[in-house]
mmCIF file of C-alpha atoms and ligand atoms in Angstrom:
data_model
loop_
_atom_site.group_PDB
_atom_site.id
_atom_site.type_symbol
_atom_site.label_atom_id
_atom_site.label_comp_id
_atom_site.label_asym_id
_atom_site.label_seq_id
_atom_site.Cartn_x
_atom_site.Cartn_y
_atom_site.Cartn_z
ATOM 1 C CA ILE A 1154 -19.758 -10.322 -1.558
ATOM 2 C CA GLN A 1155 -17.772 -12.132 1.201
ATOM 3 C CA ALA A 1156 -14.791 -9.792 0.365
ATOM 4 C CA ALA A 1157 -17.079 -6.932 0.378
ATOM 5 C CA ARG A 1158 -18.306 -7.687 3.766
ATOM 6 C CA ALA A 1159 -15.098 -8.054 5.337
ATOM 7 C CA ALA A 1160 -13.849 -4.797 3.772
ATOM 8 C CA ALA A 1161 -16.834 -3.020 4.968
ATOM 9 C CA ILE A 1162 -16.001 -4.312 8.506
ATOM 10 C CA SER A 1163 -12.498 -2.922 8.326
ATOM 11 C CA GLN A 1164 -13.528 0.454 7.166
ATOM 12 C CA PRO A 1165 -14.843 2.305 10.101
ATOM 13 C CA GLY A 1166 -17.007 5.298 9.684
ATOM 14 C CA MET A 1167 -18.875 3.675 6.627
ATOM 15 C CA ASP A 1168 -21.980 1.624 7.158
ATOM 16 C CA LEU A 1169 -22.125 -1.831 5.882
ATOM 17 C CA HIS A 1170 -23.991 -1.117 2.808
ATOM 18 C CA SER A 1171 -22.160 1.832 1.482
ATOM 19 C CA ALA A 1172 -18.707 0.294 2.231
ATOM 20 C CA ALA A 1173 -19.846 -3.050 0.461
ATOM 21 C CA VAL A 1174 -20.984 -1.071 -2.559
ATOM 22 C CA HIS A 1175 -17.696 0.991 -2.597
ATOM 23 C CA THR A 1176 -15.746 -2.174 -2.172
ATOM 24 C CA LEU A 1177 -17.514 -4.084 -5.113
ATOM 25 C CA SER A 1178 -17.365 -1.114 -7.511
ATOM 26 C CA LEU A 1179 -13.738 -0.620 -6.691
ATOM 27 C CA ALA A 1180 -12.998 -4.256 -7.198
ATOM 28 C CA HIS A 1181 -14.894 -4.063 -10.520
ATOM 29 C CA ASP A 1182 -12.933 -1.058 -11.441
ATOM 30 C CA LEU A 1183 -9.633 -2.599 -10.561
ATOM 31 C CA SER A 1184 -10.357 -5.419 -12.831
ATOM 32 C CA ASP A 1185 -11.159 -3.091 -15.673
ATOM 33 C CA GLY A 1186 -8.162 -0.793 -14.656
ATOM 34 C CA ILE A 1187 -5.723 -3.726 -15.205
ATOM 35 C CA THR A 1188 -6.828 -4.514 -18.780
ATOM 36 C CA HIS A 1189 -7.142 -0.644 -19.440
ATOM 37 C CA ASN A 1190 -3.710 0.009 -18.533
ATOM 38 C CA GLN A 1191 -4.482 2.227 -15.418
ATOM 39 C CA LEU A 1192 -1.657 0.584 -13.214
ATOM 40 C CA ALA A 1193 1.719 2.488 -13.170
ATOM 41 C CA LEU A 1194 4.854 1.663 -11.632
ATOM 42 C CA TYR A 1195 6.764 4.189 -9.633
ATOM 43 C CA TYR A 1196 10.668 3.567 -8.813
ATOM 44 C CA GLN A 1197 12.238 4.653 -5.752
ATOM 45 C CA PRO A 1198 15.973 4.840 -5.691
ATOM 46 C CA ILE A 1199 18.073 2.737 -3.085
ATOM 47 C CA ILE A 1200 21.525 4.034 -2.129
ATOM 48 C CA LEU A 1201 24.682 2.465 -0.944
ATOM 49 C CA LEU A 1202 25.089 4.233 2.300
ATOM 50 C CA HIS A 1203 28.967 4.108 2.774
ATOM 51 C CA SER A 1204 29.538 5.723 -0.871
ATOM 52 C CA ASN A 1205 26.163 7.555 -1.174
ATOM 53 C CA ALA A 1206 26.065 5.610 -4.635
ATOM 54 C CA LEU A 1207 22.770 4.668 -6.513
ATOM 55 C CA VAL A 1208 22.556 0.961 -6.597
ATOM 56 C CA GLY A 1209 19.104 -0.101 -7.037
ATOM 57 C CA PHE A 1210 15.102 0.697 -7.203
ATOM 58 C CA GLU A 1211 12.256 -0.566 -5.453
ATOM 59 C CA ALA A 1212 9.191 -0.698 -7.717
ATOM 60 C CA LEU A 1213 5.908 0.617 -6.145
ATOM 61 C CA VAL A 1214 2.616 0.179 -7.820
ATOM 62 C CA ARG A 1215 0.027 2.936 -8.254
ATOM 63 C CA TRP A 1216 -3.382 2.838 -9.691
ATOM 64 C CA GLU A 1217 -4.517 5.862 -11.811
ATOM 65 C CA HIS A 1218 -8.135 5.812 -11.422
ATOM 66 C CA PRO A 1219 -10.111 7.597 -13.942
ATOM 67 C CA LYS A 1220 -12.499 9.310 -11.476
ATOM 68 C CA LEU A 1221 -10.857 8.979 -8.296
ATOM 69 C CA GLY A 1222 -7.188 9.937 -9.163
ATOM 70 C CA LEU A 1223 -4.047 8.121 -7.813
ATOM 71 C CA ILE A 1224 -5.038 5.375 -5.494
ATOM 72 C CA SER A 1225 -2.124 4.278 -3.098
ATOM 73 C CA PRO A 1226 -1.247 0.547 -3.037
ATOM 74 C CA ASP A 1227 -2.018 0.427 0.856
ATOM 75 C CA GLU A 1228 -5.616 0.833 -0.496
ATOM 76 C CA PHE A 1229 -5.998 -1.409 -3.357
ATOM 77 C CA ILE A 1230 -3.481 -4.256 -2.646
ATOM 78 C CA PRO A 1231 -5.562 -5.526 0.188
ATOM 79 C CA LEU A 1232 -8.540 -5.398 -1.874
ATOM 80 C CA ALA A 1233 -6.909 -7.110 -4.716
ATOM 81 C CA GLU A 1234 -5.634 -9.846 -2.146
ATOM 82 C CA LYS A 1235 -9.169 -10.519 -0.890
ATOM 83 C CA THR A 1236 -10.721 -10.685 -4.398
ATOM 84 C CA GLY A 1237 -7.924 -12.659 -6.060
ATOM 85 C CA LEU A 1238 -7.189 -9.854 -8.531
ATOM 86 C CA ILE A 1239 -3.750 -9.855 -6.906
ATOM 87 C CA HIS A 1240 -2.635 -12.495 -9.375
ATOM 88 C CA LYS A 1241 -3.334 -10.127 -12.309
ATOM 89 C CA VAL A 1242 -1.730 -7.122 -10.430
ATOM 90 C CA GLY A 1243 1.404 -9.110 -9.573
ATOM 91 C CA GLU A 1244 1.823 -10.405 -13.121
ATOM 92 C CA TRP A 1245 1.434 -6.821 -14.442
ATOM 93 C CA VAL A 1246 3.891 -5.510 -11.955
ATOM 94 C CA LEU A 1247 6.373 -8.262 -12.444
ATOM 95 C CA GLN A 1248 6.229 -7.910 -16.358
ATOM 96 C CA ARG A 1249 6.702 -4.042 -16.265
ATOM 97 C CA ALA A 1250 9.334 -4.111 -13.729
ATOM 98 C CA ILE A 1251 11.588 -6.487 -15.413
ATOM 99 C CA SER A 1252 10.908 -4.817 -18.795
ATOM 100 C CA ASP A 1253 11.674 -1.343 -17.436
ATOM 101 C CA TRP A 1254 14.961 -2.690 -15.781
ATOM 102 C CA LYS A 1255 16.982 -2.058 -18.751
ATOM 103 C CA HIS A 1256 16.144 1.588 -18.656
ATOM 104 C CA LEU A 1257 17.361 1.726 -14.875
ATOM 105 C CA ARG A 1258 20.179 -0.568 -14.744
ATOM 106 C CA GLY A 1259 22.582 1.838 -16.503
ATOM 107 C CA LEU A 1260 21.738 4.596 -13.822
ATOM 108 C CA CYS A 1261 23.143 2.404 -11.052
ATOM 109 C CA VAL A 1262 26.727 2.261 -10.040
ATOM 110 C CA SER A 1263 28.254 -1.210 -9.843
ATOM 111 C CA ASP A 1264 31.266 -2.407 -8.236
ATOM 112 C CA THR A 1265 32.557 -5.835 -7.376
ATOM 113 C CA GLN A 1266 30.785 -5.892 -4.102
ATOM 114 C CA HIS A 1267 27.461 -4.404 -4.809
ATOM 115 C CA LEU A 1268 25.733 -5.261 -8.004
ATOM 116 C CA PRO A 1269 22.673 -3.177 -9.248
ATOM 117 C CA PHE A 1270 19.315 -4.648 -8.291
ATOM 118 C CA LEU A 1271 15.689 -4.114 -8.737
ATOM 119 C CA SER A 1272 13.220 -4.826 -5.968
ATOM 120 C CA VAL A 1273 9.597 -5.989 -6.479
ATOM 121 C CA ASN A 1274 6.935 -6.339 -3.884
ATOM 122 C CA LEU A 1275 4.943 -9.746 -3.942
ATOM 123 C CA SER A 1276 2.198 -10.809 -1.709
ATOM 124 C CA ALA A 1277 1.902 -14.033 -0.171
ATOM 125 C CA PRO A 1278 -1.110 -15.255 -2.251
ATOM 126 C CA GLU A 1279 0.837 -14.707 -5.405
ATOM 127 C CA LEU A 1280 3.627 -16.893 -4.120
ATOM 128 C CA SER A 1281 1.282 -19.850 -3.051
ATOM 129 C CA GLY A 1282 0.573 -20.354 -6.785
ATOM 130 C CA ALA A 1283 2.330 -23.347 -8.112
ATOM 131 C CA GLY A 1284 3.858 -21.886 -11.262
ATOM 132 C CA MET A 1285 5.205 -18.713 -9.689
ATOM 133 C CA ALA A 1286 8.929 -19.325 -9.894
ATOM 134 C CA GLN A 1287 8.491 -20.436 -13.494
ATOM 135 C CA THR A 1288 6.647 -17.350 -14.362
ATOM 136 C CA VAL A 1289 9.236 -15.150 -12.827
ATOM 137 C CA GLN A 1290 12.067 -16.927 -14.658
ATOM 138 C CA ASN A 1291 10.125 -16.790 -17.984
ATOM 139 C CA HIS A 1292 9.749 -12.875 -17.534
ATOM 140 C CA LEU A 1293 13.487 -12.681 -16.629
ATOM 141 C CA ALA A 1294 14.448 -14.757 -19.734
ATOM 142 C CA ALA A 1295 12.222 -12.600 -21.953
ATOM 143 C CA GLN A 1296 14.112 -9.353 -21.092
ATOM 144 C CA GLN A 1297 17.380 -11.136 -20.652
ATOM 145 C CA MET A 1298 17.644 -10.004 -16.969
ATOM 146 C CA PRO A 1299 20.025 -11.858 -14.680
ATOM 147 C CA PRO A 1300 18.239 -13.385 -11.784
ATOM 148 C CA HIS A 1301 20.617 -11.999 -9.222
ATOM 149 C CA GLU A 1302 19.425 -8.485 -10.335
ATOM 150 C CA LEU A 1303 16.193 -9.202 -9.091
ATOM 151 C CA ARG A 1304 15.048 -8.901 -5.438
ATOM 152 C CA ILE A 1305 11.677 -9.979 -4.255
ATOM 153 C CA GLU A 1306 10.181 -8.298 -1.102
ATOM 154 C CA LEU A 1307 7.900 -10.076 1.190
ATOM 155 C CA THR A 1308 5.937 -8.767 4.068
ATOM 156 C CA GLU A 1309 6.325 -10.912 7.222
ATOM 157 C CA THR A 1310 2.689 -10.117 8.151
ATOM 158 C CA VAL A 1311 1.334 -11.738 5.019
ATOM 159 C CA ILE A 1312 3.662 -14.807 4.907
ATOM 160 C CA VAL A 1313 1.929 -16.171 8.013
ATOM 161 C CA SER A 1314 -1.370 -17.410 6.421
ATOM 162 C CA SER A 1315 0.252 -19.871 4.031
ATOM 163 C CA LEU A 1316 3.925 -20.579 5.082
ATOM 164 C CA ALA A 1317 4.050 -23.986 3.550
ATOM 165 C CA ALA A 1318 2.787 -23.113 0.164
ATOM 166 C CA VAL A 1319 4.919 -19.832 0.129
ATOM 167 C CA SER A 1320 8.216 -21.430 1.148
ATOM 168 C CA HIS A 1321 8.295 -23.923 -1.682
ATOM 169 C CA THR A 1322 8.114 -20.919 -4.098
ATOM 170 C CA ILE A 1323 10.506 -18.864 -2.021
ATOM 171 C CA ASN A 1324 13.108 -21.761 -2.045
ATOM 172 C CA ALA A 1325 12.501 -22.184 -5.852
ATOM 173 C CA LEU A 1326 13.134 -18.586 -6.468
ATOM 174 C CA ARG A 1327 16.181 -18.310 -4.369
ATOM 175 C CA ALA A 1328 17.746 -21.361 -6.108
ATOM 176 C CA LEU A 1329 17.416 -19.252 -9.337
ATOM 177 C CA GLY A 1330 19.676 -16.784 -7.778
ATOM 178 C CA ILE A 1331 16.851 -14.210 -7.160
ATOM 179 C CA GLY A 1332 17.372 -12.215 -3.810
ATOM 180 C CA ILE A 1333 14.551 -12.538 -1.194
ATOM 181 C CA ALA A 1334 14.114 -9.596 1.400
ATOM 182 C CA LEU A 1335 12.149 -9.780 4.526
ATOM 183 C CA ASP A 1336 10.032 -6.570 4.198
ATOM 184 C CA ASP A 1337 8.708 -4.402 7.005
ATOM 185 C CA PHE A 1338 11.101 -6.274 9.581
ATOM 186 C CA GLY A 1339 9.733 -5.842 13.033
ATOM 187 C CA THR A 1340 6.196 -5.107 12.292
ATOM 188 C CA GLY A 1341 5.025 -8.611 12.300
ATOM 189 C CA TYR A 1342 5.204 -11.317 15.019
ATOM 190 C CA ALA A 1343 7.098 -14.022 13.359
ATOM 191 C CA GLY A 1344 10.141 -12.308 11.572
ATOM 192 C CA LEU A 1345 12.548 -14.331 13.552
ATOM 193 C CA ASP A 1346 10.968 -17.562 12.685
ATOM 194 C CA TYR A 1347 10.944 -16.605 9.016
ATOM 195 C CA LEU A 1348 14.668 -15.751 9.145
ATOM 196 C CA GLN A 1349 15.325 -19.015 10.750
ATOM 197 C CA THR A 1350 13.345 -21.201 8.011
ATOM 198 C CA LEU A 1351 13.382 -19.322 4.785
ATOM 199 C CA PRO A 1352 16.411 -18.247 2.681
ATOM 200 C CA PHE A 1353 16.326 -14.646 3.044
ATOM 201 C CA SER A 1354 19.095 -12.680 1.514
ATOM 202 C CA SER A 1355 18.288 -9.396 3.052
ATOM 203 C CA ILE A 1356 16.137 -7.495 5.560
ATOM 204 C CA LYS A 1357 14.271 -4.193 5.259
ATOM 205 C CA ILE A 1358 13.872 -2.237 8.436
ATOM 206 C CA ASP A 1359 10.525 -0.733 8.197
ATOM 207 C CA LYS A 1360 10.013 2.951 8.281
ATOM 208 C CA ALA A 1361 8.116 2.920 11.342
ATOM 209 C CA PHE A 1362 11.442 2.339 13.295
ATOM 210 C CA VAL A 1363 13.519 4.442 11.058
ATOM 211 C CA ALA A 1364 11.525 7.561 11.078
ATOM 212 C CA GLN A 1365 11.613 7.527 14.933
ATOM 213 C CA MET A 1366 15.296 6.527 15.560
ATOM 214 C CA HIS A 1367 16.188 10.009 16.462
ATOM 215 C CA THR A 1368 13.517 11.066 18.811
ATOM 216 C CA ALA A 1369 12.821 7.533 20.339
ATOM 217 C CA GLU A 1370 15.580 5.727 22.200
ATOM 218 C CA ARG A 1371 13.528 2.457 21.794
ATOM 219 C CA SER A 1372 13.411 2.819 18.036
ATOM 220 C CA PHE A 1373 16.896 3.358 17.896
ATOM 221 C CA GLN A 1374 17.918 0.444 19.902
ATOM 222 C CA ILE A 1375 15.418 -1.655 17.714
ATOM 223 C CA VAL A 1376 17.178 -0.495 14.706
ATOM 224 C CA LYS A 1377 20.476 -1.106 16.189
ATOM 225 C CA SER A 1378 19.567 -4.646 17.172
ATOM 226 C CA ALA A 1379 17.979 -5.402 13.700
ATOM 227 C CA LEU A 1380 21.242 -4.297 12.153
ATOM 228 C CA GLU A 1381 23.372 -6.446 14.295
ATOM 229 C CA LEU A 1382 21.239 -9.537 13.876
ATOM 230 C CA SER A 1383 21.403 -8.970 10.044
ATOM 231 C CA ARG A 1384 25.277 -8.793 10.349
ATOM 232 C CA GLN A 1385 25.314 -12.069 12.299
ATOM 233 C CA LEU A 1386 23.321 -13.868 9.793
ATOM 234 C CA GLY A 1387 25.325 -12.510 6.821
ATOM 235 C CA LEU A 1388 22.481 -10.624 5.296
ATOM 236 C CA THR A 1389 22.453 -7.036 3.753
ATOM 237 C CA THR A 1390 20.084 -4.377 5.207
ATOM 238 C CA VAL A 1391 17.912 -1.746 3.739
ATOM 239 C CA ALA A 1392 16.635 0.960 5.883
ATOM 240 C CA GLU A 1393 13.506 2.524 4.406
ATOM 241 C CA GLY A 1394 11.879 5.777 5.153
ATOM 242 C CA ILE A 1395 15.102 7.935 5.614
ATOM 243 C CA GLU A 1396 13.881 11.454 5.548
ATOM 244 C CA ASP A 1397 16.872 13.417 6.647
ATOM 245 C CA LEU A 1398 20.654 13.631 6.705
ATOM 246 C CA ALA A 1399 21.004 12.894 10.291
ATOM 247 C CA THR A 1400 19.280 9.607 9.837
ATOM 248 C CA ALA A 1401 21.222 8.661 6.789
ATOM 249 C CA ALA A 1402 24.493 9.459 8.596
ATOM 250 C CA ALA A 1403 23.580 7.661 11.778
ATOM 251 C CA LEU A 1404 22.507 4.392 9.645
ATOM 252 C CA LYS A 1405 25.871 4.616 7.719
ATOM 253 C CA GLU A 1406 27.770 4.876 10.922
ATOM 254 C CA MET A 1407 26.028 1.883 12.213
ATOM 255 C CA GLY A 1408 26.812 -0.242 9.358
ATOM 256 C CA CYS A 1409 23.552 -0.345 7.569
ATOM 257 C CA THR A 1410 24.350 -1.426 3.790
ATOM 258 C CA TYR A 1411 21.489 0.400 2.013
ATOM 259 C CA GLY A 1412 19.247 3.242 2.319
ATOM 260 C CA GLN A 1413 15.888 4.347 1.017
ATOM 261 C CA GLY A 1414 13.780 7.367 1.578
ATOM 262 C CA TYR A 1415 12.376 10.785 0.680
ATOM 263 C CA TYR A 1416 15.742 12.322 1.827
ATOM 264 C CA PHE A 1417 17.388 10.721 -1.348
ATOM 265 C CA ALA A 1418 14.025 10.589 -3.620
ATOM 266 C CA LYS A 1419 10.543 9.994 -3.561
ATOM 267 C CA PRO A 1420 9.206 7.039 -5.962
ATOM 268 C CA LYS A 1421 8.760 8.542 -9.507
ATOM 269 C CA PRO A 1422 7.581 7.558 -12.702
ATOM 270 C CA LEU A 1423 10.301 5.880 -15.021
ATOM 271 C CA GLN A 1424 11.147 9.100 -17.016
ATOM 272 C CA ALA A 1425 11.191 11.249 -13.800
ATOM 273 C CA VAL A 1426 13.513 8.770 -12.005
ATOM 274 C CA GLN A 1427 15.697 8.673 -15.052
ATOM 275 C CA ASP A 1428 16.026 12.697 -14.919
ATOM 276 C CA TRP A 1429 16.427 12.516 -11.139
ATOM 277 C CA ALA A 1430 19.522 10.036 -11.553
ATOM 278 C CA LYS A 1431 21.396 12.452 -13.960
ATOM 279 C CA THR A 1432 21.377 15.207 -11.403
ATOM 280 C CA PHE A 1433 21.940 12.975 -8.244
ATOM 281 C CA LYS A 1434 25.609 13.340 -6.849
ATOM 282 C CA GLY A 1435 26.564 10.033 -5.492
HETATM 283 P P1 LIG B 1866 6.523 -1.150 1.446
HETATM 284 O O1 LIG B 1866 6.900 -2.062 0.569
HETATM 285 O O2 LIG B 1866 6.907 -1.099 3.010
HETATM 286 O O3 LIG B 1866 7.172 0.257 0.834
HETATM 287 C C1 LIG B 1866 7.445 1.589 1.381
HETATM 288 C C2 LIG B 1866 6.519 2.501 1.556
HETATM 289 O O4 LIG B 1866 6.957 3.443 2.096
HETATM 290 C C3 LIG B 1866 6.071 2.969 -0.008
HETATM 291 O O5 LIG B 1866 4.658 3.348 0.104
HETATM 292 C C4 LIG B 1866 6.979 4.208 -0.065
HETATM 293 O O6 LIG B 1866 6.421 5.152 -1.103
HETATM 294 C C5 LIG B 1866 7.133 4.835 1.296
HETATM 295 N N1 LIG B 1866 8.091 5.458 1.465
HETATM 296 C C6 LIG B 1866 9.453 5.527 0.885
HETATM 297 N N2 LIG B 1866 10.290 6.441 1.696
HETATM 298 C C7 LIG B 1866 9.610 6.980 2.364
HETATM 299 C C8 LIG B 1866 9.956 8.224 3.403
HETATM 300 O O7 LIG B 1866 11.002 8.594 3.544
HETATM 301 N N3 LIG B 1866 8.836 8.526 4.197
HETATM 302 C C9 LIG B 1866 7.591 8.118 4.165
HETATM 303 N N4 LIG B 1866 6.612 8.550 4.997
HETATM 304 N N5 LIG B 1866 7.384 7.064 3.208
HETATM 305 C C10 LIG B 1866 8.380 6.463 2.444
HETATM 306 P P2 LIG B 1866 3.705 3.196 -1.141
HETATM 307 O O8 LIG B 1866 4.382 3.299 -2.362
HETATM 308 O O9 LIG B 1866 2.526 3.943 -0.807
HETATM 309 O O10 LIG B 1866 3.562 1.575 -0.820
HETATM 310 C C11 LIG B 1866 2.799 0.984 0.262
HETATM 311 C C12 LIG B 1866 2.712 -0.379 0.349
HETATM 312 O O11 LIG B 1866 2.055 -0.969 -0.601
HETATM 313 C C13 LIG B 1866 4.255 -1.138 0.193
HETATM 314 O O12 LIG B 1866 4.962 -0.920 1.474
HETATM 315 C C14 LIG B 1866 4.047 -2.506 -0.140
HETATM 316 O O13 LIG B 1866 3.666 -3.155 0.855
HETATM 317 C C15 LIG B 1866 2.668 -2.375 -0.950
HETATM 318 N N6 LIG B 1866 3.166 -2.389 -2.468
HETATM 319 C C16 LIG B 1866 3.668 -1.453 -3.082
HETATM 320 N N7 LIG B 1866 3.755 -1.712 -4.509
HETATM 321 C C17 LIG B 1866 3.345 -3.150 -4.492
HETATM 322 C C18 LIG B 1866 3.257 -4.139 -5.437
HETATM 323 O O14 LIG B 1866 3.736 -4.023 -6.698
HETATM 324 N N8 LIG B 1866 2.908 -5.338 -5.067
HETATM 325 C C19 LIG B 1866 2.354 -5.650 -3.654
HETATM 326 N N9 LIG B 1866 1.987 -6.980 -3.432
HETATM 327 N N10 LIG B 1866 2.471 -4.774 -2.949
HETATM 328 C C20 LIG B 1866 3.109 -3.409 -3.208
HETATM 329 CA CA1 LIG B 1867 8.778 -3.138 0.088
HETATM 330 CA CA1 LIG B 1868 7.683 -0.801 5.113
HETATM 331 CA CA1 LIG B 1869 4.374 -2.873 3.549
#
């Protein structure tokens, strides 16, 4: 009820009662949906900009609701976080992504400098659980996936709530060799503090900046500074939301390591991304 109220307040245009009912029934549906196999993972290719080679994927969750159709994670992840269902969602995502990796890894080009990787998004509440690092390790071992091929993306806006609890897990994951990316860089207000205190191995520049870097001088300068900072810290950088050749070319020129966006490919189900990879000329 508490969560429904909070959600009702955050959904303008709906009165409190109908929003609460909507949220409650959606939360109930989600719990059902997880057990009834309604979640799906889509994979979006990540490209090494200097050679245009496919080097990795980001796993992005979808909910195939029987009545409402495909629901975006922006809609149900916040709900899952509020209701505690995020632990179930996260567990499902990790297990599925790691088990799908054997079908994706071979599609990636690998050289001595850039090994294939799979990125998975985790929310802070998932990371504050005590056994999380062990759970991840168990999933990796079950599928014989090397830890360094897994990258966990954390949004800076959500770490803030429970930094102490989260940092313990992040350190443990990093110690296993798992990559940790600071997601949505620039959109929160503590990004630099996190870079100072947490063992990130890469930064993802949010599409809010990338999409506008050609039309807004400020966006361009922010991207440029983020790349410079990343370089100084010895981290790799992924630019997300690349929608055209000009942006890809500019980022490559500016020394950005990886790119991701509709210009290369939209997120797709496993089979579709395998088909796409066969025709992609790196
Ligand atoms: P994100 O991690 O920042 O993911 C990038 C989002 O940008 C994705 O939206 C992706 O589909 C979209 N995108 C990629 N390239 C382009 C582009 O060129 N143009 C535009 N306009 N958009 C692009 P999506 O898949 O709807 O995911 C939204 C957010 O939901 C993600 O943002 C992430 O924060 C969260 N999320 C997704 N999957 C998971 C998950 O498994 N667990 C958790 N905890 N959160 C997830
Ligand atoms: Ca992400
Ligand atoms: Ca983002
Ligand atoms: Ca995000």
